Short mmCIF file of C-alpha atoms and ligand atoms in Angstrom, two decimals:
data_model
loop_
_atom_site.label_atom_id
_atom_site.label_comp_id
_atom_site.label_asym_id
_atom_site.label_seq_id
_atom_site.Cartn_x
_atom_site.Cartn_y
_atom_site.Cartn_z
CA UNK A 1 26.01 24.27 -13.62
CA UNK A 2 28.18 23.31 -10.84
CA UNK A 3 27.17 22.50 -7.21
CA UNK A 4 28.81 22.29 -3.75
CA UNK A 5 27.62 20.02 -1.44
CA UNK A 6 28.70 20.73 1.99
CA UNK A 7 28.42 19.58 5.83
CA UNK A 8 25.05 20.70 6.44
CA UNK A 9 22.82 20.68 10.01
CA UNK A 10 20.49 18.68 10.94
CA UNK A 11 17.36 18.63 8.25
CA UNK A 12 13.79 19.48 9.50
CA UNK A 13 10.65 19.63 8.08
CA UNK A 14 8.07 18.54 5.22
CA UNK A 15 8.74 17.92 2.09
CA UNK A 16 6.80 16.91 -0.90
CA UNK A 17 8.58 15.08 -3.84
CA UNK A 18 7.74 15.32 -6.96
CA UNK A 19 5.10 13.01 -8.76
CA UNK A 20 6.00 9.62 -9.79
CA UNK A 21 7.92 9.62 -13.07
CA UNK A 22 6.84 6.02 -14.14
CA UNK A 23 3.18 6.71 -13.24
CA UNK A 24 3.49 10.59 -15.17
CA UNK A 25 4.80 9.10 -18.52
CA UNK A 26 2.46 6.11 -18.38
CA UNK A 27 -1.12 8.65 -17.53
CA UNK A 28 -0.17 10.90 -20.59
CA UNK A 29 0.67 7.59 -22.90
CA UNK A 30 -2.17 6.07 -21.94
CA UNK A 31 -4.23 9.26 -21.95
CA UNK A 32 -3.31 10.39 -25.36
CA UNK A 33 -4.66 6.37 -26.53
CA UNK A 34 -7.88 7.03 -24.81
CA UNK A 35 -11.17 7.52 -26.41
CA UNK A 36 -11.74 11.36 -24.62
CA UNK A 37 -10.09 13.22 -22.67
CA UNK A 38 -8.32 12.05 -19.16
CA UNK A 39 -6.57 14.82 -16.48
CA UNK A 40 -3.57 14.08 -14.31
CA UNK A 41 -3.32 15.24 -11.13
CA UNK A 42 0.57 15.30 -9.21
CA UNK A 43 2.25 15.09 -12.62
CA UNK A 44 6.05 15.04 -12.63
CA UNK A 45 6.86 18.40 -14.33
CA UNK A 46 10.50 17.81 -15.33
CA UNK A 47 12.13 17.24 -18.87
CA UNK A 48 11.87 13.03 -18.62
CA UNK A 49 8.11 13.25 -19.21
CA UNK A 50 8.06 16.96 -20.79
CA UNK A 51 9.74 14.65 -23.68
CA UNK A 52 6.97 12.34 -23.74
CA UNK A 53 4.27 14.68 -24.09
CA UNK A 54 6.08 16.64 -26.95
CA UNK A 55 6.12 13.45 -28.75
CA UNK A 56 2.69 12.85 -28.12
CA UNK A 57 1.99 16.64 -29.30
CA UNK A 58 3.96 16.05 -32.18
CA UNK A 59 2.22 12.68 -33.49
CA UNK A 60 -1.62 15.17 -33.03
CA UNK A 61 -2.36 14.27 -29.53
CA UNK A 62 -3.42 17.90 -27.90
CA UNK A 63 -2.00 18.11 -24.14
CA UNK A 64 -2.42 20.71 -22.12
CA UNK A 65 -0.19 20.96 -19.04
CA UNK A 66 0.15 23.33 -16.12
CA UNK A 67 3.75 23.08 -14.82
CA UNK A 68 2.38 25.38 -11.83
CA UNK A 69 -0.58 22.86 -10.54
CA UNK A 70 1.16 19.99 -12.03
CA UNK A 71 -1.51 19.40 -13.86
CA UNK A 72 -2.66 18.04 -17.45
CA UNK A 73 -5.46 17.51 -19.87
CA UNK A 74 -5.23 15.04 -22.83
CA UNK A 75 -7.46 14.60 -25.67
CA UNK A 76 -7.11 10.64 -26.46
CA UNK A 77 -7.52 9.99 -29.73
CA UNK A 78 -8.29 6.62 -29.48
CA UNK A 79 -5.99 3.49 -29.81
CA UNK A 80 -5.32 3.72 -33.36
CA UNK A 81 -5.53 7.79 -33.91
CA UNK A 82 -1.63 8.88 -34.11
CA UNK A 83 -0.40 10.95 -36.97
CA UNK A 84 3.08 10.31 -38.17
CA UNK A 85 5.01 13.49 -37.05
CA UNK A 86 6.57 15.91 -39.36
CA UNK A 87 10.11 15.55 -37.07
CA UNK A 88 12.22 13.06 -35.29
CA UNK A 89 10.93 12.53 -31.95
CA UNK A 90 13.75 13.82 -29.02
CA UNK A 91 13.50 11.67 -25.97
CA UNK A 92 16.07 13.84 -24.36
CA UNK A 93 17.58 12.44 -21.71
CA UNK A 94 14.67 9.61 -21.09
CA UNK A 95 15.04 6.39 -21.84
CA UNK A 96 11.49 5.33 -20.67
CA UNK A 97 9.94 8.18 -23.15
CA UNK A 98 12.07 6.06 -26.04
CA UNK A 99 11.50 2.85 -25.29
CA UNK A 100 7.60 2.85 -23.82
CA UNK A 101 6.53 5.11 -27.18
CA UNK A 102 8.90 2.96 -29.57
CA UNK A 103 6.37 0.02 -28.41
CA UNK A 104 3.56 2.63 -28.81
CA UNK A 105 4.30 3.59 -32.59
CA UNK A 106 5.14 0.44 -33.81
CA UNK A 107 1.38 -0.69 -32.92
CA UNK A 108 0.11 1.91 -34.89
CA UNK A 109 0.41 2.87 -39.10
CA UNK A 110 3.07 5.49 -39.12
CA UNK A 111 6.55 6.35 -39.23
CA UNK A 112 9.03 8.15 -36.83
CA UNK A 113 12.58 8.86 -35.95
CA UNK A 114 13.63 8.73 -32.09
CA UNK A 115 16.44 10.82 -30.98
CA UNK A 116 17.98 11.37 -27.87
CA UNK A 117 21.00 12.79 -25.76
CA UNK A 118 24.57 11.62 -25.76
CA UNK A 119 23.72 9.77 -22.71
CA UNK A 120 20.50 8.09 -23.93
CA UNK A 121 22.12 7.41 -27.76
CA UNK A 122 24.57 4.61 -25.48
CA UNK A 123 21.56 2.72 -24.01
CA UNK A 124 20.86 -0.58 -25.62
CA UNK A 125 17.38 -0.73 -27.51
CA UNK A 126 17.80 -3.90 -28.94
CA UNK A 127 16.11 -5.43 -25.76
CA UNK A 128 12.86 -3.56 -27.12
CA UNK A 129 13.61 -3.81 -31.11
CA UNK A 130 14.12 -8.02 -30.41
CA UNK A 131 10.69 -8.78 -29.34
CA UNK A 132 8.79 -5.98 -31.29
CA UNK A 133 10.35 -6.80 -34.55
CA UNK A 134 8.56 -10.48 -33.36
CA UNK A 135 5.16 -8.86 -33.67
CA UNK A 136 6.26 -7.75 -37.13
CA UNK A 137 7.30 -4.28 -36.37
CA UNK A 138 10.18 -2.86 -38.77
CA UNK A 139 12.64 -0.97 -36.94
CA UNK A 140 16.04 0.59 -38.32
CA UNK A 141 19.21 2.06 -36.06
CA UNK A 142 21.70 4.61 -37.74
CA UNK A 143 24.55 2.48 -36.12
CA UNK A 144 23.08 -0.48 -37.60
CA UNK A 145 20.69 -3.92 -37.10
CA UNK A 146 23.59 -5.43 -34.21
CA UNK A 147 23.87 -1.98 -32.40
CA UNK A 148 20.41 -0.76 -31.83
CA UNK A 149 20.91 2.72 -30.73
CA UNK A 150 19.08 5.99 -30.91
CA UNK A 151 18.42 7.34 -33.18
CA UNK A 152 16.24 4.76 -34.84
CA UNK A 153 13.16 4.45 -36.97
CA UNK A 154 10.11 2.92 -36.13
CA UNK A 155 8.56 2.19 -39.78
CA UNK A 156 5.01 1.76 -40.69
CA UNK A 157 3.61 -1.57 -42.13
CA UNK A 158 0.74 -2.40 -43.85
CA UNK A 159 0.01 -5.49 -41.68
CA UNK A 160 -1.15 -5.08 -37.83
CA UNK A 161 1.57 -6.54 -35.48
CA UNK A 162 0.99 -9.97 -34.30
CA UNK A 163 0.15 -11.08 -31.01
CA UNK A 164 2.56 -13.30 -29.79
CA UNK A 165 4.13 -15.24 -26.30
CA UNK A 166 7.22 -13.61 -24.86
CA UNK A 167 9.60 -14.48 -21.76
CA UNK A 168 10.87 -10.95 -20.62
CA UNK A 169 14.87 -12.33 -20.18
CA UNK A 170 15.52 -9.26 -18.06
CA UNK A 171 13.20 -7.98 -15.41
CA UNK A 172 12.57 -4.14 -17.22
CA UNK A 173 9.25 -2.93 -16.74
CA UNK A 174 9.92 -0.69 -19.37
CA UNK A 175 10.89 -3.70 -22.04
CA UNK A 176 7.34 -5.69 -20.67
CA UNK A 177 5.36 -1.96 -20.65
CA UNK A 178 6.59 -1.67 -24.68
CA UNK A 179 5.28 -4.82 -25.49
CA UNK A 180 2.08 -4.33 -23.47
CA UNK A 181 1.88 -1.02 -25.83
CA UNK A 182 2.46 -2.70 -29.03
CA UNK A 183 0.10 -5.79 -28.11
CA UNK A 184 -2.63 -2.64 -27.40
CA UNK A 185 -3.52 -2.50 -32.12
CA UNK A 186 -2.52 -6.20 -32.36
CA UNK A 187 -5.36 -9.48 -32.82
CA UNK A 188 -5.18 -11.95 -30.77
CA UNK A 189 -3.13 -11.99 -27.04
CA UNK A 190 -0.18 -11.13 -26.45
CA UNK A 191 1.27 -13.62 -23.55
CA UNK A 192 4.50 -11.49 -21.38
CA UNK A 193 6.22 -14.07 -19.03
CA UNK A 194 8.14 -11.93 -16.14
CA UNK A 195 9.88 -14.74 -13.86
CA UNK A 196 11.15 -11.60 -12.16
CA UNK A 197 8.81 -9.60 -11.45
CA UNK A 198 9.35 -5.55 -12.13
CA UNK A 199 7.34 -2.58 -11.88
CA UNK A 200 3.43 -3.17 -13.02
CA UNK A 201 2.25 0.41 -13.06
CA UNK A 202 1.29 0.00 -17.17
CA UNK A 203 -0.94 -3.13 -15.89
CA UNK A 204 -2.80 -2.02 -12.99
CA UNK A 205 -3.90 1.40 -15.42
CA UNK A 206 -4.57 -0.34 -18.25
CA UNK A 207 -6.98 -2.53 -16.45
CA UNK A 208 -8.82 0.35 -14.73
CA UNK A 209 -9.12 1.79 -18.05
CA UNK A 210 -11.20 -1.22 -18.99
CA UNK A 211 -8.42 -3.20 -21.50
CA UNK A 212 -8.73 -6.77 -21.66
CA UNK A 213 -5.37 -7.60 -19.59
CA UNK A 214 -5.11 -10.64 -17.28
CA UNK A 215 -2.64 -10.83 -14.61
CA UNK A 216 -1.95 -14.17 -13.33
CA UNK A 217 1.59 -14.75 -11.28
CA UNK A 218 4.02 -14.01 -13.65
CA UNK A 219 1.58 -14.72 -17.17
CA UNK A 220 0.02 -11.00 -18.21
CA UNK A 221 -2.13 -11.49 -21.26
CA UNK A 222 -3.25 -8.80 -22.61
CA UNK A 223 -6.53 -9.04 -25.20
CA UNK A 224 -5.99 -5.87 -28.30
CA UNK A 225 -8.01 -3.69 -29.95
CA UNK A 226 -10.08 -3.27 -27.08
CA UNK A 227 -10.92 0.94 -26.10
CA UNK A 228 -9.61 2.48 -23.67
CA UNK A 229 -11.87 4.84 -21.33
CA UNK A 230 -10.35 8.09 -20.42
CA UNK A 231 -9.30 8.36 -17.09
CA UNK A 232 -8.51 10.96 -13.92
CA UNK A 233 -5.19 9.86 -13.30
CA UNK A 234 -3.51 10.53 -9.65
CA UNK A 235 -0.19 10.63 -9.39
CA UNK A 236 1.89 9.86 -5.80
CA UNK A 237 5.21 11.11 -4.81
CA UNK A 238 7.62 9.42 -6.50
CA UNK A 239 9.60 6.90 -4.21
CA UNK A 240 12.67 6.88 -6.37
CA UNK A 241 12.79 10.57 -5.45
CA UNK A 242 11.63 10.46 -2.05
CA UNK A 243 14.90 8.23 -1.42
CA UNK A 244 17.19 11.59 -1.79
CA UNK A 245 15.89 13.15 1.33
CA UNK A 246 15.42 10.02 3.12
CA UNK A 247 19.35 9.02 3.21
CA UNK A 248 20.11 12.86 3.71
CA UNK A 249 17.90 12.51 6.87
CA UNK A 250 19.23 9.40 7.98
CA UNK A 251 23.11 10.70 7.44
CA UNK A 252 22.30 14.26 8.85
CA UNK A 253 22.86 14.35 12.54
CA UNK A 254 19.74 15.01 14.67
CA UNK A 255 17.80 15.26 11.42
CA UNK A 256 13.95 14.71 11.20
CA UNK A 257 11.91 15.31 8.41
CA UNK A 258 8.37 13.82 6.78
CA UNK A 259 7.81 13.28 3.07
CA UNK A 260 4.17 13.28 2.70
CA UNK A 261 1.82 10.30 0.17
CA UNK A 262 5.18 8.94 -0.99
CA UNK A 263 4.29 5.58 -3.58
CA UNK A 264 4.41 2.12 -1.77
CA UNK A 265 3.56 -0.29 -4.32
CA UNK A 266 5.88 -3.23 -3.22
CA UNK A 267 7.10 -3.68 -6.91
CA UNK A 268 9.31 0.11 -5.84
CA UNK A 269 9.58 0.04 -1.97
CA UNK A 270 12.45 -2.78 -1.81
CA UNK A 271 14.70 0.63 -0.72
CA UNK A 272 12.45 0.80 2.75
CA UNK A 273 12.84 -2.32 3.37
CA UNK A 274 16.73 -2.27 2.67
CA UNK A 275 17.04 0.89 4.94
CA UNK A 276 14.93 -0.65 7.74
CA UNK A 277 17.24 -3.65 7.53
CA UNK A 278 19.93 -1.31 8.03
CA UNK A 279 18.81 -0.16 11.46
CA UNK A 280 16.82 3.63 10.14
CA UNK A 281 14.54 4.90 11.98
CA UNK A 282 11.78 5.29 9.21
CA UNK A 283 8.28 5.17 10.11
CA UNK A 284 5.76 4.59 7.07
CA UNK A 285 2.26 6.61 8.35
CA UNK A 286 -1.66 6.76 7.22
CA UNK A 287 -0.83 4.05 4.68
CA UNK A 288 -3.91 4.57 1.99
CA UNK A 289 -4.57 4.46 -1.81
CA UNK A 290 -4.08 7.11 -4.17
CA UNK A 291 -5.10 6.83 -7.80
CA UNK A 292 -5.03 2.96 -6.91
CA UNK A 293 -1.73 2.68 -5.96
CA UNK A 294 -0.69 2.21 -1.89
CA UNK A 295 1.04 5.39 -0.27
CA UNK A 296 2.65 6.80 3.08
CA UNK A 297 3.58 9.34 4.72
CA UNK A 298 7.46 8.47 5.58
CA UNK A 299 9.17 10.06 8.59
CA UNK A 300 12.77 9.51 8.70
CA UNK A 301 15.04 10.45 12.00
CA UNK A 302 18.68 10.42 11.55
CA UNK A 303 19.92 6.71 12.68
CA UNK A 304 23.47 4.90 12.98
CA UNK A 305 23.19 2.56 9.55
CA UNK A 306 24.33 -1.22 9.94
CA UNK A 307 25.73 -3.04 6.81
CA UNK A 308 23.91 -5.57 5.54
CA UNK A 309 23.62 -8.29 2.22
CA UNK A 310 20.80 -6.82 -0.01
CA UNK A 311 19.33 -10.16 -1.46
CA UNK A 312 19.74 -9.93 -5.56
CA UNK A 313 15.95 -10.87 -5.47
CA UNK A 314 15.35 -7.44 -4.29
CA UNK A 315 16.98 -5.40 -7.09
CA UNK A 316 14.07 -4.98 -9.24
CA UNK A 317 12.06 -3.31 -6.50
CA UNK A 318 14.98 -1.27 -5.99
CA UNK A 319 16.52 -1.16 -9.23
CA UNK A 320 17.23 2.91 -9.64
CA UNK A 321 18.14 3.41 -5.82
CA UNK A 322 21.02 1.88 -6.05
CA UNK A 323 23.07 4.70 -6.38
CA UNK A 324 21.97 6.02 -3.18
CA UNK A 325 21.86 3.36 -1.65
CA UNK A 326 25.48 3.63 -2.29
CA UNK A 327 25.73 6.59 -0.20
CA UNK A 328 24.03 5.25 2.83
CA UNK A 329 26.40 2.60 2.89
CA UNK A 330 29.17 4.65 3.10
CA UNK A 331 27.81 6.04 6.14
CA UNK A 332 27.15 2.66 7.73
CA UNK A 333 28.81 0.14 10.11
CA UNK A 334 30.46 -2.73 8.53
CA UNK A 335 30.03 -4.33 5.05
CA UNK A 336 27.20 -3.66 2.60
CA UNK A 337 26.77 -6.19 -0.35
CA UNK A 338 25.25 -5.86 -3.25
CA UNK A 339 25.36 -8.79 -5.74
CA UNK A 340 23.76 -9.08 -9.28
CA UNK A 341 24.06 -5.26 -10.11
CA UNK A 342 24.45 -5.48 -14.46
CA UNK A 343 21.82 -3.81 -15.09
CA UNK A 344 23.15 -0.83 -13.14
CA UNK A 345 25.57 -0.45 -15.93
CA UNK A 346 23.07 0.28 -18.86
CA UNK A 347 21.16 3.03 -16.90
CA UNK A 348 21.84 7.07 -17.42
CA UNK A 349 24.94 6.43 -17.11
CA UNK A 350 27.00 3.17 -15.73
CA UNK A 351 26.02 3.56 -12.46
CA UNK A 352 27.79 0.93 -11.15
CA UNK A 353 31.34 2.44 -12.17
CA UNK A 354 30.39 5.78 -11.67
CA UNK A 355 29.49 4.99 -8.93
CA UNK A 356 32.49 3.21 -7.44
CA UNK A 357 35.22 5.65 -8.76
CA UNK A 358 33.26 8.49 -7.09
CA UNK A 359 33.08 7.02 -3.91
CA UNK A 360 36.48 5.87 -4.31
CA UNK A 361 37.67 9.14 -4.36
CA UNK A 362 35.68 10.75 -1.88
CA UNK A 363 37.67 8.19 0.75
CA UNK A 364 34.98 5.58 0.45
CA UNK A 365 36.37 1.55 0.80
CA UNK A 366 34.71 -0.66 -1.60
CA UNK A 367 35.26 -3.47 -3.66
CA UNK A 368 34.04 -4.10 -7.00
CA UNK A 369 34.31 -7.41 -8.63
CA UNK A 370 31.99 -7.88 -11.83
CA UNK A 371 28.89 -7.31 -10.94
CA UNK A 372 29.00 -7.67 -7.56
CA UNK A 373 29.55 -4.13 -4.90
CA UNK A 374 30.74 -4.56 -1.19
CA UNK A 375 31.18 -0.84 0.23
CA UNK A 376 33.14 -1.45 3.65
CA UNK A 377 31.36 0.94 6.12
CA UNK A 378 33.28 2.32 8.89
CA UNK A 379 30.56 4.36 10.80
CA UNK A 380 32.39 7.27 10.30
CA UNK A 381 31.62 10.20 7.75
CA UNK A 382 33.56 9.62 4.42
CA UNK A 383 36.38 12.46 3.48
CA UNK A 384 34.86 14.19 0.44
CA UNK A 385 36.46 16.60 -0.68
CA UNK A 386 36.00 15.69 -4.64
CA UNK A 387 34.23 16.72 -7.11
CA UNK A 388 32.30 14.23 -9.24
CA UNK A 389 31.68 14.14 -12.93
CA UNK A 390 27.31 12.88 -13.22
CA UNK A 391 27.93 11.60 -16.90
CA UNK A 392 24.75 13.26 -17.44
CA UNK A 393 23.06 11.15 -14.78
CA UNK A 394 20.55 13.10 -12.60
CA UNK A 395 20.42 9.91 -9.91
CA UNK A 396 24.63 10.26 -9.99
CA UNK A 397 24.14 13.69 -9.40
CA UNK A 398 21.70 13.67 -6.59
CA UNK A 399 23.79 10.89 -5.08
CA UNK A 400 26.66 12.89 -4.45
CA UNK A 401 25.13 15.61 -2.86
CA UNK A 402 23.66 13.96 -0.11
CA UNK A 403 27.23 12.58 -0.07
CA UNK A 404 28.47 15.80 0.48
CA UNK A 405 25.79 16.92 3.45
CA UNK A 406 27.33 14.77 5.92
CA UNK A 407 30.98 13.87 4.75
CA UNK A 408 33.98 15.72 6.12
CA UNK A 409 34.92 18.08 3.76
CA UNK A 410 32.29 19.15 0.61
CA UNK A 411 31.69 17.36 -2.50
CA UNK A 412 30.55 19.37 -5.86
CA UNK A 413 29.48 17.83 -8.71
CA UNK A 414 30.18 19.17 -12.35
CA UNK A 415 27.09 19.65 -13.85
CA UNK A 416 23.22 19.36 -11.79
CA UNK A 417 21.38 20.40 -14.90
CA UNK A 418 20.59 16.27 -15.52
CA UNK A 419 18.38 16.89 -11.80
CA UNK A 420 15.60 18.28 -13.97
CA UNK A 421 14.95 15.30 -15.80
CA UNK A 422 12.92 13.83 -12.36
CA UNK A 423 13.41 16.27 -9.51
CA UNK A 424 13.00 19.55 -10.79
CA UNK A 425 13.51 21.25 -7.44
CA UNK A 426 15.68 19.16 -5.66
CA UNK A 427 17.75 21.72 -4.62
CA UNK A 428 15.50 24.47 -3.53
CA UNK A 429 13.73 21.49 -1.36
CA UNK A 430 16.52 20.40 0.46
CA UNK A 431 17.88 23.94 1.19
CA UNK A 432 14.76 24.61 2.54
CA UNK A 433 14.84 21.63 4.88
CA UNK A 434 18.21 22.73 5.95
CA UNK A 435 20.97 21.22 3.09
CA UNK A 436 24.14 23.50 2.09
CA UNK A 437 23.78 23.06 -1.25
CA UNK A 438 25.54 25.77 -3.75
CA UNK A 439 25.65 26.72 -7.23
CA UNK A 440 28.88 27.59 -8.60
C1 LIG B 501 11.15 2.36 -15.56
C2 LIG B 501 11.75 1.12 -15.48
C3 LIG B 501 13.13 0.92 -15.03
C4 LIG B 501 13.68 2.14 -14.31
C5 LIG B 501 13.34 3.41 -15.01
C6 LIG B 501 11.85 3.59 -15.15
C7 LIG B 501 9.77 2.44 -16.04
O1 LIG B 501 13.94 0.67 -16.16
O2 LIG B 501 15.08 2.03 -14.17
O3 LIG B 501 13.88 4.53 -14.32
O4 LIG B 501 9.13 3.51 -15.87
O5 LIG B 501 9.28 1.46 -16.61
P1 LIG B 501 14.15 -0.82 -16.77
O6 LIG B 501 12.89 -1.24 -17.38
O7 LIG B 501 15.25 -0.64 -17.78
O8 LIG B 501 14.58 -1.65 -15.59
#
């Protein structure tokens, strides 16, 4: 399905993203490992975590969800209780479904195939298959042992994994979170080193679900075999989400809008802090806990963007706003730069690339050298007047539409069916707030 973006007025209003989709796939994983049953409250209803409870279905975990309250129930049956399922397991589009339940399956006795989309069959799984295959887990790729692609096999083994001490050489949560799952059936402790630290949403539930995990600086040790107690899991607005409207707003003339109990934990707000840097006018209200993790309410009034150097530190906390990040740098005055950006490349798509030649051809200056982005702001709208390929890439997709709101002339992208992997009604929301967005 095609989409036009075009100049739109000013956007007003509330609007409520969708639930977290790291938090979402973590409370069913975690629920469906319980010992009785947990609920979820704000779950993300699009195809990203639809994936990971099929595959829980599918290996005898019964989930019940309700894609109208965004709710779900989820028998746990306990930390050793999967089934081997009768088919290979389709992660879709989702590469945190593949690599957070390969961890998952290789801690328990049983077999299965993971599958995925032509965009998810690129990503590199070796970074997961390397340290598992180090707690003694036996895992096979069709495009063989130096390629570690999807589809792959997680095999049983007769032996329980052992617990071992790993430096995480990349900062991916979703890397540490696999281990953390595997470690769950194992004896002994498993010791993760992160010297960068990334995301900790699998930490902070597992310990209020009463696992034996120790967080100390960057050492998480985490104790196995121990229960887990079922949990009500709330789920916030998901900031990577929330970051859509909030550059629309701040491109958008005269915009003002509020996006209610958005997620703050400060391992995902490095984007507010980036924006505020760049001169928006975004105020972060009634900060509180929900379900344990810190949210706002974030306001965001339309405001003339500065350039600015986004220290590399930063990118984890960051790591899948870059893309529009992008965007509001276009709109900006003077340079933006963006150093250490690799791991940009091995997302949905190659984001960094993708990225580049889009803006590039919407009338955007940038250079690109390695890994390194400067986009050369001239605090004036970019042309447009493209339209964009989203290499199956619902971030790439979303991207360019807010692109197109403010630039000159409109921007369509080729295909916004990848938007219901994490923002199921992206497009209904914005037009409601104001956005000319239409469907071919
Ligand atoms: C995620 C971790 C990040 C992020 C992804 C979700 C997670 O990936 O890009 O969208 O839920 O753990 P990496 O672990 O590859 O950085």
């Amino acid at each position: 399905m095609k989409v036009t973006s075009s100049p739109s007025p000013s956007l007003k209003g509330t609007m409520s993203p969708p639930g977290d989709k790291s938090i979402s796939h973590r409370s069913l994983i975690l629920g469906a490992i319980a010992d009785g049953e947990s609920t979820v409250t704000g779950l993300l209803t699009g195809e990203d975590v639809m994936n990971t409870a099929t595959a829980l279905r599918q290996m005898g975990v019964d989930i019940v969800i309700s894609l109208h309250t965004k709710t779900a129930k989820i028998h746990g049956v306990g930390l050793n209780g999967l089934r081997t399922p009768d088919a290979p397991l389709d992660m879709g589009n989702s590469g945190t479904s593949a690599r957070l339940l390969m961890g998952l399956v290789a801690g328990q006795n049983i077999t299965a195939t993971f599958t995925g989309d032509a965009s998810l069959s690129k990503r590199p799984m070796k970074r997961i298959s390397d340290p598992l295959s180090m707690m003694g887990a036996r895992l096979s790729s069709v495009a063989g042992d130096n390629a570690m692609t999807l589809p792959m096999t997680v095999h049983s083994q007769r032996a329980p994994l052992r617990s071992m001490d790993y430096t995480l050489p990349i900062p991916s949560a979703q890397v540490k979170s696999s281990i953390l799952l595997a470690g769950l059936n194992c004896e002994g402790t498993t010791h993760v080193v992160e010297p960068i630290p990334c995301r900790d949403h699998t930490e902070n539930m597992l310990a209020a679900m009463g696992a034996s995990i120790q967080v100390d600086g960057p050492d998480i040790r985490l104790t196995g075999q121990h229960p887990l107690k079922p949990q009500d899991f709330t789920v916030p607005a998901d900031p990577s989400s929330a970051a859509f409207p909030t550059v629309a707003a701040l491109i958008i003339k005269w915009s003002d809008i509020t996006l209610p109990a958005v997620g703050m934990n400060t391992r995902r707000n490095g984007i507010f802090t980036t924006l505020l840097e760049m001169g928006a006018n975004i105020e972060l209200l009634n900060p509180r806990d929900i379900g344990g993790e810190p949210v706002a309410d974030v306001r965001v009034q339309a405001s003339a963007l500065q350039g600015i150097t986004v220290p590399p530190e930063r990118a984890p906390s960051m790591i899948d706003e870059f893309p529009i990040l992008f965007v509001a740098a276009s709109y900006a005055d003077g340079d933006t730069v963006m150093r250490g950006l690799h791991e940009l490349t091995v997302k949905e798509s190659n984001r960094l690339q993708v990225m580049a030649d889009g803006l590039r051809a919407a009338g955007v200056s940038l250079t690109l050298e390695g890994d390194d982005l400067i986009i050369h702001g001239r605090n004036r709208p970019p042309y447009g007047d493209v339209e964009i390929d989203a290499h199956l890439d619902h971030r790439i997709a979303m991207s360019f539409l807010v692109l197109g709101m403010a630039a000159q002339r409109p921007v369509t992208i080729n295909d916004a069916t990848p938007i219901q992997t994490s923002f199921p009604d992206f497009i209904d929301q914005m037009t409601r707030l104001g956005a000319k967005l239409t469907p071919d």
